[in-house]
CSV table of C-alpha atoms in Angstrom, one decimal:
chain,number,residue,atom,x,y,z
Z,1,UNK,CA,122.3,124.9,84.3
Z,2,UNK,CA,123.7,126.8,87.7
Z,3,UNK,CA,124.8,130.3,86.8
Z,4,UNK,CA,126.7,130.6,89.8
Z,5,UNK,CA,129.5,128.6,91.0
Z,6,UNK,CA,130.7,128.8,94.8
Z,7,UNK,CA,133.9,128.3,96.0
Z,8,UNK,CA,134.9,126.2,98.6
Z,9,UNK,CA,132.1,123.7,98.5
Z,10,UNK,CA,133.2,123.0,102.1
Z,11,UNK,CA,134.7,125.2,104.4
Z,12,UNK,CA,135.1,124.2,108.2
Z,13,UNK,CA,136.5,126.8,110.8
Z,14,UNK,CA,136.5,127.7,114.5
Z,15,UNK,CA,134.3,129.9,116.2
Z,16,UNK,CA,135.3,133.3,116.3
Z,17,UNK,CA,137.1,133.1,112.9
Z,18,UNK,CA,136.2,134.8,109.7
Z,19,UNK,CA,134.7,132.6,106.8
Z,20,UNK,CA,134.7,133.8,103.3
Z,21,UNK,CA,133.3,132.7,100.4
Z,22,UNK,CA,133.5,133.4,96.7
Z,23,UNK,CA,131.0,133.1,93.8
Z,24,UNK,CA,131.2,133.7,90.1
Z,25,UNK,CA,128.9,133.8,87.5
Z,26,UNK,CA,128.4,134.0,83.5
Z,27,UNK,CA,126.6,136.5,82.6
Z,28,UNK,CA,125.3,140.6,83.1
Z,29,UNK,CA,123.4,140.7,86.1
Z,30,UNK,CA,121.0,143.0,87.7
Z,31,UNK,CA,122.0,142.2,90.9
Z,32,UNK,CA,123.3,139.5,93.1
Z,33,UNK,CA,121.7,138.2,96.5
Z,34,UNK,CA,123.4,135.8,99.3
Z,35,UNK,CA,121.0,133.2,101.1
Z,36,UNK,CA,121.6,131.2,103.8
Z,37,UNK,CA,120.2,127.7,104.5
Z,38,UNK,CA,119.9,125.6,107.2
Z,39,UNK,CA,119.8,122.0,107.2
Z,40,UNK,CA,116.0,120.7,105.8
Z,41,UNK,CA,115.0,124.1,106.0
Z,42,UNK,CA,113.9,127.2,103.4
Z,43,UNK,CA,116.1,130.0,102.5
Z,44,UNK,CA,116.9,132.8,104.1
Z,45,UNK,CA,117.8,136.1,102.6
Z,46,UNK,CA,120.9,137.6,103.7
Z,47,UNK,CA,122.1,140.7,101.5
Z,48,UNK,CA,121.5,142.0,98.2
Z,49,UNK,CA,124.3,144.1,96.2
Z,50,UNK,CA,123.1,146.2,92.7
Z,51,UNK,CA,125.3,145.4,90.0
Z,52,UNK,CA,126.4,149.5,90.3
Z,53,UNK,CA,127.7,149.0,93.7
Z,54,UNK,CA,130.9,147.5,95.1
Z,55,UNK,CA,130.7,146.7,98.6
Z,56,UNK,CA,127.9,146.3,101.2
Z,57,UNK,CA,127.6,145.5,105.0
Z,58,UNK,CA,125.1,144.4,107.1
Z,59,UNK,CA,125.9,143.3,110.4
Z,60,UNK,CA,128.7,140.7,110.3
Z,61,UNK,CA,128.4,140.2,106.6
Z,62,UNK,CA,130.3,141.8,104.0
Z,63,UNK,CA,129.6,141.5,100.4
Z,64,UNK,CA,132.1,142.3,97.4
Z,65,UNK,CA,131.3,142.5,93.9
Z,66,UNK,CA,133.4,142.9,91.2
Z,67,UNK,CA,131.5,142.8,87.8
Z,68,UNK,CA,134.4,142.8,85.5
Z,69,UNK,CA,135.4,139.3,87.0
Z,70,UNK,CA,131.9,138.6,87.2
Z,71,UNK,CA,132.6,137.7,90.8
Z,72,UNK,CA,131.3,138.1,94.6
Z,73,UNK,CA,132.5,137.5,97.8
Z,74,UNK,CA,130.8,136.9,101.1
Z,75,UNK,CA,132.7,137.6,104.8
Z,76,UNK,CA,131.2,136.1,107.6
Z,77,UNK,CA,133.2,137.7,110.5
Z,78,UNK,CA,133.4,136.8,114.2
Z,79,UNK,CA,131.6,133.2,113.1
Z,80,UNK,CA,129.6,131.4,115.9
Z,81,UNK,CA,128.2,127.9,115.9
Z,82,UNK,CA,124.9,129.1,114.6
Z,83,UNK,CA,126.5,130.3,111.4
Z,84,UNK,CA,126.7,126.5,110.5
Z,85,UNK,CA,125.1,126.2,107.2
Z,86,UNK,CA,124.5,126.3,103.5
Z,87,UNK,CA,125.0,130.3,101.8
Z,88,UNK,CA,124.3,130.0,98.1
Z,89,UNK,CA,124.7,133.6,95.5
Z,90,UNK,CA,121.7,133.9,93.3
Z,91,UNK,CA,122.0,136.3,90.4
Z,92,UNK,CA,119.2,138.0,88.2
Z,93,UNK,CA,119.8,137.7,84.7
Z,94,UNK,CA,120.0,141.2,83.3
Z,95,UNK,CA,116.5,142.9,82.4
Z,96,UNK,CA,114.7,139.7,84.7
Z,97,UNK,CA,113.6,138.8,88.0
Z,98,UNK,CA,114.6,135.2,86.9
Z,99,UNK,CA,117.4,134.5,90.0
Z,100,UNK,CA,119.7,131.4,89.2
Z,101,UNK,CA,121.1,129.7,92.2
Z,102,UNK,CA,124.7,128.4,92.6
Z,103,UNK,CA,125.9,125.2,93.7
Z,104,UNK,CA,126.6,126.4,97.5
Z,105,UNK,CA,129.2,126.6,100.1
Z,106,UNK,CA,128.7,124.3,103.1
Z,107,UNK,CA,130.2,126.5,106.3
Z,108,UNK,CA,130.7,124.2,109.4
Z,109,UNK,CA,131.5,126.7,112.4
Z,110,UNK,CA,133.1,124.7,115.5
Z,111,UNK,CA,132.4,125.5,119.0
G,1,UNK,CA,103.5,139.0,108.5
G,2,UNK,CA,102.7,135.6,107.8
G,3,UNK,CA,105.5,133.9,105.4
G,4,UNK,CA,105.3,131.5,102.4
G,5,UNK,CA,103.4,128.4,103.3
G,6,UNK,CA,103.5,125.2,101.5
G,7,UNK,CA,102.3,121.8,101.7
G,8,UNK,CA,102.5,118.9,102.5
G,9,UNK,CA,105.9,119.2,104.1
G,10,UNK,CA,107.1,115.3,103.3
G,11,UNK,CA,105.5,112.9,100.7
G,12,UNK,CA,106.7,109.6,99.7
G,13,UNK,CA,105.3,107.8,96.7
G,14,UNK,CA,106.2,105.2,94.4
G,15,UNK,CA,107.2,106.0,90.7
G,16,UNK,CA,104.5,106.6,88.2
G,17,UNK,CA,102.1,108.0,90.8
G,18,UNK,CA,101.4,111.4,90.9
G,19,UNK,CA,101.8,114.4,93.5
G,20,UNK,CA,100.7,117.5,94.0
G,21,UNK,CA,102.5,120.4,95.8
G,22,UNK,CA,100.5,123.8,97.4
G,23,UNK,CA,101.8,127.3,97.8
G,24,UNK,CA,101.0,130.3,99.1
G,25,UNK,CA,102.8,133.2,98.8
G,26,UNK,CA,103.4,136.5,100.9
G,27,UNK,CA,100.2,138.6,100.4
G,28,UNK,CA,101.1,141.3,97.8
G,29,UNK,CA,103.9,139.4,96.3
G,30,UNK,CA,103.4,139.3,92.4
G,31,UNK,CA,106.1,136.7,91.4
G,32,UNK,CA,105.8,133.3,92.6
G,33,UNK,CA,109.0,130.7,91.8
G,34,UNK,CA,109.2,127.0,91.9
G,35,UNK,CA,112.3,126.0,92.7
G,36,UNK,CA,113.7,121.8,92.6
G,37,UNK,CA,116.7,121.2,95.6
G,38,UNK,CA,118.2,118.0,94.9
G,39,UNK,CA,120.3,116.9,97.8
G,40,UNK,CA,123.3,118.5,98.3
G,41,UNK,CA,122.7,121.1,95.0
G,42,UNK,CA,121.6,124.6,94.4
G,43,UNK,CA,117.9,125.4,93.8
G,44,UNK,CA,117.1,125.0,90.3
G,45,UNK,CA,114.3,127.4,88.8
G,46,UNK,CA,111.7,125.1,87.7
G,47,UNK,CA,109.2,128.0,86.7
G,48,UNK,CA,108.1,131.6,87.6
G,49,UNK,CA,104.8,133.5,87.3
G,50,UNK,CA,104.4,137.1,87.2
G,51,UNK,CA,100.6,137.1,88.9
G,52,UNK,CA,99.3,134.4,87.0
G,53,UNK,CA,101.2,134.2,83.7
G,54,UNK,CA,104.3,132.4,83.1
G,55,UNK,CA,107.4,134.5,83.0
G,56,UNK,CA,109.5,131.5,82.2
G,57,UNK,CA,109.2,127.3,82.4
G,58,UNK,CA,112.2,126.7,80.4
G,59,UNK,CA,113.8,124.4,82.9
G,60,UNK,CA,110.3,122.3,83.5
G,61,UNK,CA,109.8,119.0,82.3
G,62,UNK,CA,106.5,119.4,80.7
G,63,UNK,CA,106.0,116.1,79.7
G,64,UNK,CA,105.4,115.2,83.7
G,65,UNK,CA,105.1,118.6,85.4
G,66,UNK,CA,102.9,121.0,85.2
G,67,UNK,CA,101.9,124.1,87.4
G,68,UNK,CA,99.5,126.9,87.7
G,69,UNK,CA,98.6,130.1,89.9
G,70,UNK,CA,95.4,131.1,90.5
G,71,UNK,CA,93.7,134.3,89.9
G,72,UNK,CA,97.5,135.5,91.0
G,73,UNK,CA,97.9,133.9,94.4
G,74,UNK,CA,98.2,130.4,95.5
G,75,UNK,CA,100.1,127.8,93.0
G,76,UNK,CA,100.5,124.3,92.7
G,77,UNK,CA,102.7,122.1,91.1
G,78,UNK,CA,101.7,118.5,89.9
G,79,UNK,CA,104.1,115.8,88.7
G,80,UNK,CA,102.7,113.1,86.8
G,81,UNK,CA,104.3,110.6,86.4
G,82,UNK,CA,107.0,110.8,89.1
G,83,UNK,CA,110.1,109.2,88.6
G,84,UNK,CA,113.1,108.2,90.8
G,85,UNK,CA,115.1,111.0,89.8
G,86,UNK,CA,112.0,113.6,91.0
G,87,UNK,CA,113.0,112.9,94.8
G,88,UNK,CA,114.1,116.2,95.9
G,89,UNK,CA,113.1,119.4,97.9
G,90,UNK,CA,110.5,121.4,95.9
G,91,UNK,CA,110.9,125.0,97.2
G,92,UNK,CA,108.2,127.9,96.5
G,93,UNK,CA,109.5,131.4,96.7
G,94,UNK,CA,107.8,135.0,96.2
G,95,UNK,CA,108.8,138.6,95.9
G,96,UNK,CA,107.5,141.9,95.0
G,97,UNK,CA,108.7,141.1,91.4
G,98,UNK,CA,111.2,144.2,91.6
G,99,UNK,CA,114.5,144.3,90.5
G,100,UNK,CA,115.8,145.0,94.2
G,101,UNK,CA,113.0,142.7,95.8
G,102,UNK,CA,114.6,140.0,97.6
G,103,UNK,CA,113.2,136.1,97.3
G,104,UNK,CA,111.1,134.8,100.2
G,105,UNK,CA,111.0,131.0,100.6
G,106,UNK,CA,108.7,128.2,102.1
G,107,UNK,CA,110.1,125.4,104.1
G,108,UNK,CA,109.7,123.0,101.3
G,109,UNK,CA,108.0,120.2,100.3
G,110,UNK,CA,110.5,116.9,100.3
G,111,UNK,CA,109.3,114.4,98.1
G,112,UNK,CA,110.9,110.8,98.1
G,113,UNK,CA,109.9,108.6,95.0
G,114,UNK,CA,110.4,104.8,95.3
Protein backbone atom coordinates (compact mmCIF):
# COMPACT_ATOMS: atom_id res chain seq x y z
CA UNK A 1 0.00 0.00 0.00
CA UNK A 2 1.12 3.59 -0.50
CA UNK A 3 2.86 5.15 2.49
CA UNK A 4 2.22 8.71 1.39
CA UNK A 5 -0.82 10.48 0.15
CA UNK A 6 -0.46 13.78 -1.68
CA UNK A 7 -3.12 16.38 -2.03
CA UNK A 8 -4.44 17.88 -4.09
CA UNK A 9 -4.41 15.15 -6.74
CA UNK A 10 -4.33 17.84 -9.42
CA UNK A 11 -3.56 21.54 -9.39
CA UNK A 12 -3.81 24.09 -12.17
CA UNK A 13 -2.34 27.59 -11.72
CA UNK A 14 -1.17 30.56 -13.78
CA UNK A 15 2.49 31.23 -14.45
CA UNK A 16 3.96 33.37 -11.68
CA UNK A 17 1.65 32.03 -8.98
CA UNK A 18 2.79 29.83 -6.12
CA UNK A 19 1.94 26.13 -5.98
CA UNK A 20 1.54 24.24 -2.72
CA UNK A 21 1.16 20.51 -2.44
CA UNK A 22 0.93 18.37 0.67
CA UNK A 23 2.03 14.90 1.66
CA UNK A 24 0.84 12.82 4.58
CA UNK A 25 2.43 9.57 5.68
CA UNK A 26 1.70 6.85 8.19
CA UNK A 27 4.80 5.68 10.05
CA UNK A 28 7.99 7.09 11.57
CA UNK A 29 10.53 8.01 8.93
CA UNK A 30 14.24 8.63 8.42
CA UNK A 31 13.70 11.38 5.91
CA UNK A 32 11.24 12.60 3.32
CA UNK A 33 12.08 13.45 -0.27
CA UNK A 34 10.23 15.17 -3.07
CA UNK A 35 10.55 14.12 -6.71
CA UNK A 36 9.32 15.53 -10.00
CA UNK A 37 8.24 13.44 -12.98
CA UNK A 38 7.71 14.90 -16.41
CA UNK A 39 5.34 13.00 -18.64
CA UNK A 40 6.89 9.77 -19.92
CA UNK A 41 10.14 10.28 -18.04
CA UNK A 42 11.82 8.98 -14.91
CA UNK A 43 11.66 10.72 -11.55
CA UNK A 44 14.08 13.49 -10.66
CA UNK A 45 15.08 14.28 -7.08
CA UNK A 46 14.17 17.77 -5.89
CA UNK A 47 14.89 18.03 -2.19
CA UNK A 48 15.41 15.90 0.93
CA UNK A 49 14.43 16.87 4.47
CA UNK A 50 15.61 14.85 7.45
CA UNK A 51 13.27 13.86 10.26
CA UNK A 52 14.99 16.32 12.65
CA UNK A 53 14.57 19.27 10.26
CA UNK A 54 11.47 21.44 10.03
CA UNK A 55 12.08 23.52 6.92
CA UNK A 56 14.41 23.50 3.95
CA UNK A 57 14.90 25.72 0.91
CA UNK A 58 16.36 25.09 -2.52
CA UNK A 59 16.01 27.81 -5.12
CA UNK A 60 12.27 28.33 -5.67
CA UNK A 61 11.40 25.30 -3.54
CA UNK A 62 10.46 25.35 0.13
CA UNK A 63 9.73 22.16 2.01
CA UNK A 64 8.34 21.84 5.51
CA UNK A 65 8.07 18.75 7.68
CA UNK A 66 5.82 18.25 10.70
CA UNK A 67 6.63 14.88 12.21
CA UNK A 68 3.94 15.27 14.90
CA UNK A 69 1.31 15.47 12.17
CA UNK A 70 3.19 13.13 9.83
CA UNK A 71 2.92 15.62 7.01
CA UNK A 72 5.05 17.66 4.65
CA UNK A 73 4.40 20.43 2.18
CA UNK A 74 6.20 21.51 -0.98
CA UNK A 75 5.91 25.13 -2.09
CA UNK A 76 7.04 26.17 -5.56
CA UNK A 77 7.24 29.95 -5.80
CA UNK A 78 6.85 32.01 -8.98
CA UNK A 79 5.89 28.96 -11.00
CA UNK A 80 6.82 28.55 -14.65
CA UNK A 81 5.30 26.54 -17.47
CA UNK A 82 8.34 24.23 -17.21
CA UNK A 83 7.22 23.27 -13.69
CA UNK A 84 4.30 21.36 -15.23
CA UNK A 85 4.83 17.80 -14.01
CA UNK A 86 3.74 15.28 -11.39
CA UNK A 87 5.24 15.67 -7.92
CA UNK A 88 5.71 12.79 -5.50
CA UNK A 89 6.80 12.55 -1.92
CA UNK A 90 8.85 9.54 -0.84
CA UNK A 91 9.50 8.39 2.68
CA UNK A 92 12.18 6.05 3.99
CA UNK A 93 10.81 3.96 6.82
CA UNK A 94 12.77 4.34 10.04
CA UNK A 95 15.88 2.19 10.00
CA UNK A 96 15.62 1.36 6.30
CA UNK A 97 16.42 2.73 2.87
CA UNK A 98 13.07 1.39 1.65
CA UNK A 99 11.56 4.39 -0.13
CA UNK A 100 7.80 4.36 -0.52
CA UNK A 101 6.19 6.86 -2.87
CA UNK A 102 2.93 8.67 -2.52
CA UNK A 103 0.12 9.00 -5.02
CA UNK A 104 1.37 12.24 -6.56
CA UNK A 105 0.09 15.71 -7.39
CA UNK A 106 -0.29 16.61 -11.06
CA UNK A 107 0.65 20.27 -11.46
CA UNK A 108 -0.23 22.23 -14.57
CA UNK A 109 1.18 25.74 -14.96
CA UNK A 110 -0.58 27.79 -17.60
CA UNK A 111 1.46 30.32 -19.57
CA UNK B 1 28.51 11.09 -14.85
CA UNK B 2 26.42 8.48 -16.65
CA UNK B 3 22.92 8.01 -15.33
CA UNK B 4 20.89 4.88 -14.73
CA UNK B 5 20.46 2.98 -17.98
CA UNK B 6 17.39 0.89 -18.72
CA UNK B 7 16.32 -1.19 -21.69
CA UNK B 8 14.19 -1.72 -23.57
CA UNK B 9 12.30 1.57 -23.41
CA UNK B 10 9.15 0.04 -24.83
CA UNK B 11 7.86 -3.52 -25.06
CA UNK B 12 4.57 -4.89 -26.30
CA UNK B 13 3.75 -8.55 -25.64
CA UNK B 14 0.75 -10.86 -25.57
CA UNK B 15 -0.53 -12.11 -22.24
CA UNK B 16 1.17 -15.28 -21.02
CA UNK B 17 4.39 -14.34 -22.83
CA UNK B 18 7.56 -13.50 -20.96
CA UNK B 19 9.60 -10.29 -20.85
CA UNK B 20 12.85 -9.15 -19.29
CA UNK B 21 14.05 -5.67 -18.39
CA UNK B 22 17.63 -4.68 -17.80
CA UNK B 23 19.09 -1.98 -15.58
CA UNK B 24 22.62 -0.65 -15.22
CA UNK B 25 22.90 1.59 -12.14
CA UNK B 26 25.26 4.46 -11.53
CA UNK B 27 28.76 3.21 -10.82
CA UNK B 28 29.40 2.76 -7.11
CA UNK B 29 25.75 2.73 -6.08
CA UNK B 30 25.22 -0.12 -3.66
CA UNK B 31 21.43 0.02 -3.55
CA UNK B 32 19.20 -0.77 -6.52
CA UNK B 33 15.43 -0.60 -6.68
CA UNK B 34 12.79 -1.78 -9.12
CA UNK B 35 9.49 0.09 -9.06
CA UNK B 36 6.27 -0.54 -10.96
CA UNK B 37 4.30 2.54 -11.96
CA UNK B 38 0.82 2.05 -13.30
CA UNK B 39 -0.58 4.97 -15.29
CA UNK B 40 -1.79 7.73 -13.01
CA UNK B 41 -0.34 6.20 -9.85
CA UNK B 42 2.82 6.59 -7.79
CA UNK B 43 5.73 4.15 -8.14
CA UNK B 44 5.26 0.92 -6.19
CA UNK B 45 8.39 -0.75 -4.83
CA UNK B 46 8.83 -4.28 -6.15
CA UNK B 47 12.30 -5.19 -4.92
CA UNK B 48 15.32 -3.59 -3.28
CA UNK B 49 18.89 -4.90 -3.54
CA UNK B 50 21.88 -3.98 -1.41
CA UNK B 51 24.92 -4.98 -3.49
CA UNK B 52 23.81 -8.39 -4.81
CA UNK B 53 21.56 -9.32 -1.88
CA UNK B 54 17.81 -8.82 -1.65
CA UNK B 55 16.81 -6.42 1.14
CA UNK B 56 13.07 -6.31 0.49
CA UNK B 57 10.88 -8.15 -2.01
CA UNK B 58 7.66 -8.18 -0.01
CA UNK B 59 5.68 -6.56 -2.85
CA UNK B 60 7.09 -8.71 -5.64
CA UNK B 61 4.53 -11.18 -7.10
CA UNK B 62 6.92 -14.08 -6.87
CA UNK B 63 4.72 -16.49 -8.81
CA UNK B 64 5.45 -14.53 -11.98
CA UNK B 65 8.12 -11.92 -11.25
CA UNK B 66 11.78 -12.58 -10.59
CA UNK B 67 14.79 -10.32 -10.28
CA UNK B 68 18.49 -10.69 -9.85
CA UNK B 69 21.46 -8.42 -9.50
CA UNK B 70 24.54 -9.86 -11.05
CA UNK B 71 27.80 -9.28 -9.16
CA UNK B 72 26.18 -6.37 -7.38
CA UNK B 73 26.02 -4.25 -10.53
CA UNK B 74 23.50 -4.84 -13.37
CA UNK B 75 20.03 -6.13 -12.64
CA UNK B 76 17.31 -7.87 -14.61
CA UNK B 77 13.60 -8.05 -13.84
CA UNK B 78 11.63 -10.83 -15.51
CA UNK B 79 7.91 -11.42 -15.83
CA UNK B 80 6.71 -14.86 -16.81
CA UNK B 81 3.90 -15.30 -17.68
CA UNK B 82 2.67 -11.74 -18.15
CA UNK B 83 -0.88 -10.68 -17.30
CA UNK B 84 -2.87 -7.73 -18.60
CA UNK B 85 -2.53 -5.98 -15.23
CA UNK B 86 1.27 -5.98 -15.59
CA UNK B 87 0.99 -3.17 -18.13
CA UNK B 88 2.99 -0.40 -16.50
CA UNK B 89 6.28 1.44 -16.55
CA UNK B 90 9.08 -0.40 -14.76
CA UNK B 91 11.48 2.04 -13.17
CA UNK B 92 14.95 1.23 -11.96
CA UNK B 93 16.64 3.47 -9.41
CA UNK B 94 19.95 3.39 -7.60
CA UNK B 95 21.52 5.16 -4.66
CA UNK B 96 24.61 5.09 -2.48
CA UNK B 97 22.46 3.40 0.13
CA UNK B 98 22.69 5.89 2.96
CA UNK B 99 19.78 7.41 4.82
CA UNK B 100 20.48 10.79 3.28
CA UNK B 101 20.91 9.55 -0.25
CA UNK B 102 18.70 10.52 -3.13
CA UNK B 103 17.47 7.98 -5.63
CA UNK B 104 18.57 8.31 -9.24
CA UNK B 105 16.02 6.96 -11.70
CA UNK B 106 16.33 5.62 -15.20
CA UNK B 107 13.86 6.62 -17.91
CA UNK B 108 11.84 3.45 -17.37
CA UNK B 109 10.66 0.55 -19.50
CA UNK B 110 7.07 0.82 -20.65
CA UNK B 111 5.32 -2.55 -20.91
CA UNK B 112 2.05 -3.09 -22.71
CA UNK B 113 0.43 -6.50 -22.33
CA UNK B 114 -2.28 -7.27 -24.90
